[in-house]
mmCIF file of C-alpha atoms in Angstrom:
data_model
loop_
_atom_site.group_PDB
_atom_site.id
_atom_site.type_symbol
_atom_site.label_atom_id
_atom_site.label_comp_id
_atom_site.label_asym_id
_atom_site.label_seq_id
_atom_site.Cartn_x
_atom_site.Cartn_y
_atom_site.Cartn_z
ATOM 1 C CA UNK A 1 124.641 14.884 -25.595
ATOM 2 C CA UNK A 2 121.152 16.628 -25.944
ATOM 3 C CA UNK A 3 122.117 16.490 -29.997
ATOM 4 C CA UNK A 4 123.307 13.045 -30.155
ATOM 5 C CA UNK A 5 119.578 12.166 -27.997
ATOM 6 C CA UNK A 6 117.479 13.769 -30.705
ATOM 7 C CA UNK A 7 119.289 12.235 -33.384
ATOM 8 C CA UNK A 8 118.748 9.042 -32.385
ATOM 9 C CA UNK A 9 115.089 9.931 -31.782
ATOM 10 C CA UNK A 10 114.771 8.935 -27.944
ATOM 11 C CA UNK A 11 113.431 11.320 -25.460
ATOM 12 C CA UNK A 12 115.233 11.195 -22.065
ATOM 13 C CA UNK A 13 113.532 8.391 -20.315
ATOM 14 C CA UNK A 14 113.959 6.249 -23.729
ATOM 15 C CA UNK A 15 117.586 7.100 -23.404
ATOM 16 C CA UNK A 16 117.828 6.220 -19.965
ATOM 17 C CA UNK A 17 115.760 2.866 -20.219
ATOM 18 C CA UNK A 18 118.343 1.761 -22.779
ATOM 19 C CA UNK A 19 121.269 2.789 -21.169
ATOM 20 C CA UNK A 20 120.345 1.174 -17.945
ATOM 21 C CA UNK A 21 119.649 -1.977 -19.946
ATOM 22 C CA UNK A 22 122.908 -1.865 -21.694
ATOM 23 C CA UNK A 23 125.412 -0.802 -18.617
ATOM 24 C CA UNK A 24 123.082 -2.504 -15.787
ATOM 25 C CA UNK A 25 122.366 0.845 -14.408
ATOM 26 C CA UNK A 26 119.858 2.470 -12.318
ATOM 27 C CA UNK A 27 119.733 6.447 -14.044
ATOM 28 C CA UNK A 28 117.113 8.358 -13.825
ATOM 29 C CA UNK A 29 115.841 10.993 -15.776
ATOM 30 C CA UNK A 30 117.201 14.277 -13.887
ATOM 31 C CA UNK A 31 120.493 12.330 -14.202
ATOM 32 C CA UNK A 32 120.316 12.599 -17.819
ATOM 33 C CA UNK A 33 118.980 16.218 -17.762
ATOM 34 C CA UNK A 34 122.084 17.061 -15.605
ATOM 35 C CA UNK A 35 124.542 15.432 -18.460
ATOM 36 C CA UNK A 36 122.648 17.182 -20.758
ATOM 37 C CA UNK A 37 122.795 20.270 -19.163
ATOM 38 C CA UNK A 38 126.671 20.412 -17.920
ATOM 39 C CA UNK A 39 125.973 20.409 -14.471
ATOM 40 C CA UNK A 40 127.436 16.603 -14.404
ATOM 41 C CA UNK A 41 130.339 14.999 -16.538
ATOM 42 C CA UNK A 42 129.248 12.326 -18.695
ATOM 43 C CA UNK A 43 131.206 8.804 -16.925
ATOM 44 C CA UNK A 44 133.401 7.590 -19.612
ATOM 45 C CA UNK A 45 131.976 4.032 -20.191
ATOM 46 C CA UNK A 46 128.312 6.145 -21.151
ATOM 47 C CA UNK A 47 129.947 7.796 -23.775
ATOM 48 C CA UNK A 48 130.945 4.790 -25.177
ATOM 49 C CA UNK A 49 127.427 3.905 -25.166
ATOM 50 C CA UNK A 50 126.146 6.639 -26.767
ATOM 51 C CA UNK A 51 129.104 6.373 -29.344
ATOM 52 C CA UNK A 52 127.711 2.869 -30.353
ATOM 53 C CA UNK A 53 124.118 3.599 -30.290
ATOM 54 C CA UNK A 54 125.161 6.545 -32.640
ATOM 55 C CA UNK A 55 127.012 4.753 -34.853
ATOM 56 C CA UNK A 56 125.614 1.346 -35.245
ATOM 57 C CA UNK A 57 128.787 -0.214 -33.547
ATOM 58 C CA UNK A 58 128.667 -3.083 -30.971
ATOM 59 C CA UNK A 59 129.241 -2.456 -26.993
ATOM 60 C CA UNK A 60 132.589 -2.616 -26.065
ATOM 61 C CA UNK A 61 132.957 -4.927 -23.183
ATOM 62 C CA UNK A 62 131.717 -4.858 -19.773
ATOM 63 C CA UNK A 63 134.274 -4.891 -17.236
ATOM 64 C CA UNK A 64 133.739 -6.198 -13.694
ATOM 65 C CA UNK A 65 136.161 -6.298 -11.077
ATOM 66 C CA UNK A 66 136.573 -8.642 -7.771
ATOM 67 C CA UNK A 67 138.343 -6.959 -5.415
ATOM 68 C CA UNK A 68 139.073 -7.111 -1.263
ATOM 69 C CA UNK A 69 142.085 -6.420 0.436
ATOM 70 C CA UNK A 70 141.657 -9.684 2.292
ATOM 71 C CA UNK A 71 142.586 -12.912 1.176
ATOM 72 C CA UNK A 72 140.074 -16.108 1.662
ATOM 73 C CA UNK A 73 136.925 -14.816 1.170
ATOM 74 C CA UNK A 74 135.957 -16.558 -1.440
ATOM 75 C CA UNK A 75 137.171 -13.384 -4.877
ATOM 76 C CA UNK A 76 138.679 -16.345 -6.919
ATOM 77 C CA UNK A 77 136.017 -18.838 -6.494
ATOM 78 C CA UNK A 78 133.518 -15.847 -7.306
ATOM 79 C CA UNK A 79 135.551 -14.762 -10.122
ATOM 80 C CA UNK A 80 136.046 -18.388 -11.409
ATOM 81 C CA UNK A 81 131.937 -18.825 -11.139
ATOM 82 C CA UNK A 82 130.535 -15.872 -12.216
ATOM 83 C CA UNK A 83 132.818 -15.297 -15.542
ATOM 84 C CA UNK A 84 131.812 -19.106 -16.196
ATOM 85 C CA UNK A 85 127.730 -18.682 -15.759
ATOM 86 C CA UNK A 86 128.448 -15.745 -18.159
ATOM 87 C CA UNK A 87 129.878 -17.461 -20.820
ATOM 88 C CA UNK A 88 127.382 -20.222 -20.279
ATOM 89 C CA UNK A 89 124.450 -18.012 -21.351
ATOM 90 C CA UNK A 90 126.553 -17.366 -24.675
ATOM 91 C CA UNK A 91 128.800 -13.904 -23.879
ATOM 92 C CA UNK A 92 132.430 -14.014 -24.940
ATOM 93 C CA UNK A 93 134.118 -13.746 -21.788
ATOM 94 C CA UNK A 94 137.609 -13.063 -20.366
ATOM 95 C CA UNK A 95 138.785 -13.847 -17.449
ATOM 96 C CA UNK A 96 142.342 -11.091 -16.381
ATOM 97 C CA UNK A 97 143.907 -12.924 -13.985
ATOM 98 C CA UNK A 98 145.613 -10.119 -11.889
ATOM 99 C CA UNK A 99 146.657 -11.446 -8.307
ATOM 100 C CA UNK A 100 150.190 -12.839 -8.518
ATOM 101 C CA UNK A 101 149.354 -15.652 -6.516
ATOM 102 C CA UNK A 102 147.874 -16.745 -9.742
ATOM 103 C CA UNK A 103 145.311 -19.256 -8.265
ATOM 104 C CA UNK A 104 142.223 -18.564 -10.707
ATOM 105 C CA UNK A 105 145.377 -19.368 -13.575
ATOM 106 C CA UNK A 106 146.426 -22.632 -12.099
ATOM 107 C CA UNK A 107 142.621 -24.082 -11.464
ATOM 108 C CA UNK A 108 142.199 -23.406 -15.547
ATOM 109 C CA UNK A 109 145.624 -24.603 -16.441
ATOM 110 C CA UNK A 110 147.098 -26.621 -13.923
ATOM 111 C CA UNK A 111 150.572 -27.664 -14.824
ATOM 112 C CA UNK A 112 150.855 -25.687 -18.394
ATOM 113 C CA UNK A 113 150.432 -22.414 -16.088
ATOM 114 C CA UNK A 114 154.840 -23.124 -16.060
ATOM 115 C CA UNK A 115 154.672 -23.494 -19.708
ATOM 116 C CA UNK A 116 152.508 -20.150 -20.615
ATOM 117 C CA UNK A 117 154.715 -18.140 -18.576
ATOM 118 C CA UNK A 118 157.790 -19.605 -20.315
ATOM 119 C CA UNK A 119 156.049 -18.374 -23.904
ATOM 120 C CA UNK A 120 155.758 -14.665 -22.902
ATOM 121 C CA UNK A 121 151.723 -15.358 -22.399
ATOM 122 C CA UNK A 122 151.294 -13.145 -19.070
ATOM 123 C CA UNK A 123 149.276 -10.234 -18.082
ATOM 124 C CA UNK A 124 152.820 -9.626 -16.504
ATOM 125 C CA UNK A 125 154.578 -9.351 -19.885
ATOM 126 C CA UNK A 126 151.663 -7.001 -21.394
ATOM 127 C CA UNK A 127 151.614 -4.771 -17.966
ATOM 128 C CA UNK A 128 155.902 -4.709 -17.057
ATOM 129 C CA UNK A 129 157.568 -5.815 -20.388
ATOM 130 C CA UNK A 130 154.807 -4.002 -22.905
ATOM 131 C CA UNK A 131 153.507 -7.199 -24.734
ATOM 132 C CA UNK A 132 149.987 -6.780 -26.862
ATOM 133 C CA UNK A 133 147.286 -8.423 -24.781
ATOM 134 C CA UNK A 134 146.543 -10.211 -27.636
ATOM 135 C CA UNK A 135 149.203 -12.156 -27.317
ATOM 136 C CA UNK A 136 149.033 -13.196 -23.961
ATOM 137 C CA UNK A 137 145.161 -14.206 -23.971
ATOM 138 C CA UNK A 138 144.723 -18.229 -24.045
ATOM 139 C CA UNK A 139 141.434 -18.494 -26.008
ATOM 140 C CA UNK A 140 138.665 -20.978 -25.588
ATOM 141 C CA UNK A 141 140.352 -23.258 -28.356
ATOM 142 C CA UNK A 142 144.038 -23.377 -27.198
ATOM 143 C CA UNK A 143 146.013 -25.718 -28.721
ATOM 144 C CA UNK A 144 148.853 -25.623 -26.500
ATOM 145 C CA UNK A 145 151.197 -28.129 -24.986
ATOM 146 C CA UNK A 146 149.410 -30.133 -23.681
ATOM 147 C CA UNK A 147 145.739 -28.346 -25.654
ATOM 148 C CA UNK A 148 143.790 -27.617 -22.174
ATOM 149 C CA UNK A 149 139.852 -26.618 -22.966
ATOM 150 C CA UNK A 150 138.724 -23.511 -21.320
ATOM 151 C CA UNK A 151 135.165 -22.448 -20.717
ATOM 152 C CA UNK A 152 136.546 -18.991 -21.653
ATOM 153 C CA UNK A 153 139.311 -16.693 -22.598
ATOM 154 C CA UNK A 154 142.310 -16.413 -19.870
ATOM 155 C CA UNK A 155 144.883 -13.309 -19.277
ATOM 156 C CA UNK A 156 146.873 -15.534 -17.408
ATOM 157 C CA UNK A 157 149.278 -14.266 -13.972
ATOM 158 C CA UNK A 158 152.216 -15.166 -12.707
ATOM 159 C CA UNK A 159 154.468 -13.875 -9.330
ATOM 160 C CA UNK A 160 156.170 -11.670 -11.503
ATOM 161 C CA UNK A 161 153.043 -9.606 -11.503
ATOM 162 C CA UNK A 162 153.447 -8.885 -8.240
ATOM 163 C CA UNK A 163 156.805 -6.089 -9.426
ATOM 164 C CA UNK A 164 153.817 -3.745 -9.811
ATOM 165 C CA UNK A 165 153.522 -3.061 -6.349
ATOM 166 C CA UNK A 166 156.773 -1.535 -5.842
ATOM 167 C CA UNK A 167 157.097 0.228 -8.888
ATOM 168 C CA UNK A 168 156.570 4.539 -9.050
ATOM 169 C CA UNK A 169 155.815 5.201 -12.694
ATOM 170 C CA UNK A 170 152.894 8.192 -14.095
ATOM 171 C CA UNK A 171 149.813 6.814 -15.350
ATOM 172 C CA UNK A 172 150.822 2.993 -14.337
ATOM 173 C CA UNK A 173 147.422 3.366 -12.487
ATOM 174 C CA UNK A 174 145.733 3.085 -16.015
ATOM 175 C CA UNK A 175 148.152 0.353 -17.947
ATOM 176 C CA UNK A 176 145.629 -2.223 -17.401
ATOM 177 C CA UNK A 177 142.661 0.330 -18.910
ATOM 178 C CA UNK A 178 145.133 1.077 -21.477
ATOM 179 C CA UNK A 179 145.533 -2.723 -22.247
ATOM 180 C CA UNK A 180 142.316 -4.047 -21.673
ATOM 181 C CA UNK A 181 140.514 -1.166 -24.588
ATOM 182 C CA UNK A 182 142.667 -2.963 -26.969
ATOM 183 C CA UNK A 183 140.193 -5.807 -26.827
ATOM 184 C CA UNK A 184 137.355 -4.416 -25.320
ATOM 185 C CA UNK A 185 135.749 -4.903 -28.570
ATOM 186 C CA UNK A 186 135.703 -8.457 -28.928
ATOM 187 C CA UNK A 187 134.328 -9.414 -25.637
ATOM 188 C CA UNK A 188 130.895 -8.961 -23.865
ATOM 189 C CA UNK A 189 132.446 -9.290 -20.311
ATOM 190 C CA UNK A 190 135.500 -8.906 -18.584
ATOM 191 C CA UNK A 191 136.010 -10.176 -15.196
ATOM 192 C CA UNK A 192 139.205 -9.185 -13.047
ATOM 193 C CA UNK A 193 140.353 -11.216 -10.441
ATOM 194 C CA UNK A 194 142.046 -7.947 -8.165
ATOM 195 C CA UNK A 195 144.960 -9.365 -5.751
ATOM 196 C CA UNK A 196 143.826 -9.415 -1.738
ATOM 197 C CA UNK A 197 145.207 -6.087 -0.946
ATOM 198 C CA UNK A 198 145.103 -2.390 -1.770
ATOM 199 C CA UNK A 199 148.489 -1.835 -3.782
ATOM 200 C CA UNK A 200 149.355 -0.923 -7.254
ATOM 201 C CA UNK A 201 147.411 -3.959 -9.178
ATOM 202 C CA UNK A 202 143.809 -2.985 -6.841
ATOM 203 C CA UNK A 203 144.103 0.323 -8.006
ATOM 204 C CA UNK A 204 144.599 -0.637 -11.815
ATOM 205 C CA UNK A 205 141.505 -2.798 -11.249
ATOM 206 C CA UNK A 206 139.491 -0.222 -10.290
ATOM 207 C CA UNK A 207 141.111 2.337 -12.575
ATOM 208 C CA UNK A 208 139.684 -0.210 -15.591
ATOM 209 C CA UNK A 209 136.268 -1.372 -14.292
ATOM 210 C CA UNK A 210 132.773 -0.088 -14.406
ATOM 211 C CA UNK A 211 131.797 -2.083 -11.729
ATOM 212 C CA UNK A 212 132.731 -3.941 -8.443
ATOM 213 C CA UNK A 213 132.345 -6.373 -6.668
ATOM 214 C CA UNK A 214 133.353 -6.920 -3.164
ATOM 215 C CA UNK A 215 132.785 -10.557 -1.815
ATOM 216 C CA UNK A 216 132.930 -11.144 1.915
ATOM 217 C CA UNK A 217 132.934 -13.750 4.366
ATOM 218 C CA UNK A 218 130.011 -13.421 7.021
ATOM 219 C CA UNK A 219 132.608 -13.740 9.482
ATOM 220 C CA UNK A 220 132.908 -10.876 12.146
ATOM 221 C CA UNK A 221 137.003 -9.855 11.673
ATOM 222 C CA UNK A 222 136.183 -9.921 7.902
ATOM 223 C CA UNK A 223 133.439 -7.021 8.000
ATOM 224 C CA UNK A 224 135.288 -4.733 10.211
ATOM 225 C CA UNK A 225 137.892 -4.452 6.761
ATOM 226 C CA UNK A 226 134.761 -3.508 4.408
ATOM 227 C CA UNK A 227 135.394 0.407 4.941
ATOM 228 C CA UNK A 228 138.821 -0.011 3.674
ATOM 229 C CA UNK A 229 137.939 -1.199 0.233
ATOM 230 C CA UNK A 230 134.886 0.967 0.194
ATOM 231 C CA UNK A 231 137.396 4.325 0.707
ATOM 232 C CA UNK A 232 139.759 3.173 -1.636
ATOM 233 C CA UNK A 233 136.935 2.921 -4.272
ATOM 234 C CA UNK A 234 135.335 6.088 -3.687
ATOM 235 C CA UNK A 235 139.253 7.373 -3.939
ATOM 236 C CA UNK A 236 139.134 5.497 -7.601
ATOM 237 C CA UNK A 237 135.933 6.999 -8.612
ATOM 238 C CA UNK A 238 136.628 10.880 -7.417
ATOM 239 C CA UNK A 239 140.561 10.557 -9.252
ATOM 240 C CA UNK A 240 140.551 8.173 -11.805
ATOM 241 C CA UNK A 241 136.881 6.149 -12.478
ATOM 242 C CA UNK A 242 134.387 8.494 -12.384
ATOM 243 C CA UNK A 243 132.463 5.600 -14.342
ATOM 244 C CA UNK A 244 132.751 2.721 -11.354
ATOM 245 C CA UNK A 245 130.041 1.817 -9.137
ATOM 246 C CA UNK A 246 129.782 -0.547 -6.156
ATOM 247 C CA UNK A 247 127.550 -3.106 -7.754
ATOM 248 C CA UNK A 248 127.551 -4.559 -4.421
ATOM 249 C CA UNK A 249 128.810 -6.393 -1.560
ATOM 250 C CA UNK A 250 128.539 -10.179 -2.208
ATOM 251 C CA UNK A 251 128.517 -12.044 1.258
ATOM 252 C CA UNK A 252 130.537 -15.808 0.742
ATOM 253 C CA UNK A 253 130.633 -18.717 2.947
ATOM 254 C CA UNK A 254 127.359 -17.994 4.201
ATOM 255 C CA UNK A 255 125.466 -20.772 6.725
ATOM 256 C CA UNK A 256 122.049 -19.466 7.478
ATOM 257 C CA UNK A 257 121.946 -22.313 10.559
ATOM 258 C CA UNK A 258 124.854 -20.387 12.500
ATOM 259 C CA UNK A 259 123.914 -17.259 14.414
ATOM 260 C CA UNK A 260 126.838 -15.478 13.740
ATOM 261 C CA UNK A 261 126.503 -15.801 10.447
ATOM 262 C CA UNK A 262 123.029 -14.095 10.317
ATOM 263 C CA UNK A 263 123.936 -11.349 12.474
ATOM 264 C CA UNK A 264 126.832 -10.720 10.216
ATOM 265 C CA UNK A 265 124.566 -10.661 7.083
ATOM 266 C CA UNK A 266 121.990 -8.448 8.712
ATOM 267 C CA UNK A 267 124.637 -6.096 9.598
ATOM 268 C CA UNK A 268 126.328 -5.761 6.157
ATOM 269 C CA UNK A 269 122.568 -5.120 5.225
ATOM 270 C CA UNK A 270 121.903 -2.087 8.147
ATOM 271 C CA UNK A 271 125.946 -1.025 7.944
ATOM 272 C CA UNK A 272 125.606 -0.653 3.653
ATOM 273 C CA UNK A 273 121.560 0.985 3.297
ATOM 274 C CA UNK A 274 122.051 3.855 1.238
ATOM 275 C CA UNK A 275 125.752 3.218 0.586
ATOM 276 C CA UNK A 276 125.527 0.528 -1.779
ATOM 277 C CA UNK A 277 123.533 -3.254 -2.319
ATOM 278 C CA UNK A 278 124.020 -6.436 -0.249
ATOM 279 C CA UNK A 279 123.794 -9.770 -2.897
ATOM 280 C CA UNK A 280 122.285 -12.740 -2.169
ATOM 281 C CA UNK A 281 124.504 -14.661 0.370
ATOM 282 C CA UNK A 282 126.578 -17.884 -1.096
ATOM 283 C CA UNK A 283 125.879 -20.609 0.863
ATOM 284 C CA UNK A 284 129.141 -22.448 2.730
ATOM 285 C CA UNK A 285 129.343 -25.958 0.311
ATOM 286 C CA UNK A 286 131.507 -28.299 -0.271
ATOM 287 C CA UNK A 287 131.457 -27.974 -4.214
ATOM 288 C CA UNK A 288 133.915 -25.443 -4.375
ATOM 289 C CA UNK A 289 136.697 -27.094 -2.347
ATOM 290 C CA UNK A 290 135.532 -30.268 -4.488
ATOM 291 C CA UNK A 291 135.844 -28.173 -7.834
ATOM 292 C CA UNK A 292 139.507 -26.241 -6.669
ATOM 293 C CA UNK A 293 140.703 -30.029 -5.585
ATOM 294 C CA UNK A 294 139.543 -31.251 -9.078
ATOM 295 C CA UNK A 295 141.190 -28.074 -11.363
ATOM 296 C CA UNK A 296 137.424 -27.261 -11.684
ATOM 297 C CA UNK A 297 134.766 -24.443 -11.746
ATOM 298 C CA UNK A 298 131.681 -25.469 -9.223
ATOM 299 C CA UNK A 299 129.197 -24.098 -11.426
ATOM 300 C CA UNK A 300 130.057 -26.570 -13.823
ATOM 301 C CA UNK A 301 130.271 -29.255 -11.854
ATOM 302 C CA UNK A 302 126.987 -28.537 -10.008
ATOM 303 C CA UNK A 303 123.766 -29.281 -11.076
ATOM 304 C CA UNK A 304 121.070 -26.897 -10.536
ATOM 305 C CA UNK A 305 120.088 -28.585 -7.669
ATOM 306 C CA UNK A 306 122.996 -27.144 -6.190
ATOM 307 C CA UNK A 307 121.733 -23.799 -4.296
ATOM 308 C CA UNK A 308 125.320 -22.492 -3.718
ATOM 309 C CA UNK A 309 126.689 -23.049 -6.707
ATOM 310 C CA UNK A 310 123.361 -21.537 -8.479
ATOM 311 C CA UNK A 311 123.923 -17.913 -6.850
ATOM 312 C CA UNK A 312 126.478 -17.307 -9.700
ATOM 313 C CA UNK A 313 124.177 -17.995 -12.532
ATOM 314 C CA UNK A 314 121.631 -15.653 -10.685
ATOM 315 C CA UNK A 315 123.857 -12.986 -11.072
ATOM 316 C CA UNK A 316 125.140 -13.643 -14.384
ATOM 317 C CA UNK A 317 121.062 -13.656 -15.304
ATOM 318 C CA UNK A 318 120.722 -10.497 -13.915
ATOM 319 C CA UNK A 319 123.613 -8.764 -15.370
ATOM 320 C CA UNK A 320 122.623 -9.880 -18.915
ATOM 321 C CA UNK A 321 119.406 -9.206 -18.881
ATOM 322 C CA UNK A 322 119.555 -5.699 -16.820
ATOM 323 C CA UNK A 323 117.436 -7.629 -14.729
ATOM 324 C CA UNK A 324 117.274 -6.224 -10.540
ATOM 325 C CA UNK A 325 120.776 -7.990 -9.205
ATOM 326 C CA UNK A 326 119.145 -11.122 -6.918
ATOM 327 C CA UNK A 327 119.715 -9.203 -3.106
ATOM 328 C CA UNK A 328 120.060 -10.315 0.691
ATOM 329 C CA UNK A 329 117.487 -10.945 2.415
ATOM 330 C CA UNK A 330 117.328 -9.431 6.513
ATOM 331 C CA UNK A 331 117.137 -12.557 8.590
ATOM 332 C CA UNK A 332 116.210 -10.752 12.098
ATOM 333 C CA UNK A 333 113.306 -8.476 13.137
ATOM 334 C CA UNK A 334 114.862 -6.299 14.608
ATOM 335 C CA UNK A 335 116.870 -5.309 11.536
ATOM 336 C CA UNK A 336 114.229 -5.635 9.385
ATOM 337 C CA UNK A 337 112.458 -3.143 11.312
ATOM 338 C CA UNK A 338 114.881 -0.386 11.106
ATOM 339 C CA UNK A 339 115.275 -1.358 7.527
ATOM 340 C CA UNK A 340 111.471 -0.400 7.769
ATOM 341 C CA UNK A 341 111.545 2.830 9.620
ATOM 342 C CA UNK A 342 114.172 4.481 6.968
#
């Protein structure tokens, strides 16, 4: 790595400036002195990195995964939102549809969801029957029966999906890695859309992403599950992703008038500290339910007026640019002052 450094004339903190900028990272130099010096293995999606910056090539995609083991907290919607706001600021994006329940599929193709399933066009037929993704991605300009216009590319589901779970195979844990590098090259983002547990398809979510997101309703019952996804994702990144991080917890369904519902948020703050980032809050709204009743995303329905809406193009701003992610604010004194004290 030292080699490759020099020969792209960056000293350490160079390297590490653009490799934070390009991943969304937060290195710091003794990190890349212990890479450099073998103490640490290299995570796989910063040698890909250093494999473009050496050769001129462009960035394979970024791929982010939505994932809780409980349903109803808002990992669709998020998903739906965030893979929008980032092909509004001009990324090629795809959307992998991998819950069975297939609801981000149905909002973006309603009725023809039937029909695409039908045609062999299913991350179900590329993950249990061995189909190219290629061929099961409906691009921006589909001209199917009837031609539906999609704000951006769609590995659609379907129930059959849902065959992973029971299945005992080696290395099915990385078929959707496996499947999405075919086309990592032709996208700037990938967003997955995990299933609301912690079978088969989480784990191949996790297997493939470099980061994750865990959204969560600031509802008492729903925090208590947090330290379930959180083990199985440090399980994913000791075994199988040394590359994922927790890009953080994103609280949903948020109403800063109830009580509750600042308590909650100041304890995912205080619970998480050193463990990992609490996002800025999505306010409770009617949009969304509007949008999902509609077949539509809110954050294209919204106008910037809308604050709860506008959280997703936040984040899609910041993970463009490399900018600081926006973050949770603490609500109480008394939290903030053992935020304080640390």
């Amino acid at each position: 790595m030292r080699e490759l450094r020099q020969g792209l004339r960056l000293s350490q903190a160079a390297l590490k400036d653009e490799l934070n900028r390009r991943l969304g990272r937060s290195y710091d130099n003794p990190k890349i002195s212990r890479w450099e010096n073998g103490r640490e293995p290299v995570p796989d999606d910063v040698a890909d990195e250093l494999v473009a910056l050496s050769t001129g090539s462009p960035r394979k995609a970024r791929v982010i995964a939505l994932a809780n083991q409980k349903g109803g907290v808002g990992k669709t919607t998020s998903a739906l939102n965030l893979a929008y706001a980032l092909a509004n600021r001009g990324n090629r994006v795809l959307l992998a549809d991998l819950d069975p329940q297939a609801t981000a599929t149905v909002a973006l193709l309603a009725g023809a969801a039937v029909e695409v399933y039908r045609q062999g066009q299913t991350l179900a037929h590329a993950i249990l029957h061995g189909k190219p993704l290629r061929d099961v991605i409906i691009a921006v300009d589909n001209t199917g029966s009837p031609p539906r216009r999609l704000p951006f590319d769609l590995a659609p589901s379907h129930i059959e999906l849902a065959e992973v779970d029971s299945r005992r195979e080696p290395g099915l844990d990385v078929a959707l890695r496996e499947k999405l590098d075919e086309i990592r090259p032709d996208y700037g983002y990938i967003v997955i859309d995990a299933p609301p547990n912690l079978g088969m398809l989480t784990w191949m979510a996790l297997t493939a992403a470099q980061d994750v997101i865990i959204p969560v309703r600031t509802e008492p019952y729903d925090t208590m599950g947090v330290g379930l996804i959180l083990g199985t994702v440090n399980k994913v990144q000791r075994r199988l992703n040394p590359g994922l991080r927790l890009a953080g917890i994103l609280p949903t369904q948020y109403s800063r008038r109830k009580a509750v519902d600042r308590e909650v948020l100041d304890y995912l703050v205080a619970a998480m500290a050193d463990k990992g980032r609490v996002l800025e809050p999505v306010p409770e709204s009617a949009v969304f339910g509007h949008a999902a009743r509609n077949g539509r995303i809110a954050l294209a329905l919204a106008s910037t007026a809308t604050p709860a809406a506008m959280i997703y193009d936040r984040l899609a701003a910041a993970i463009s640019s490399g900018a600081g992610w926006p973050l949770a604010l603490v609500e109480t004194e008394a939290v903030a002052a053992g935020q304080g004290s640390k």
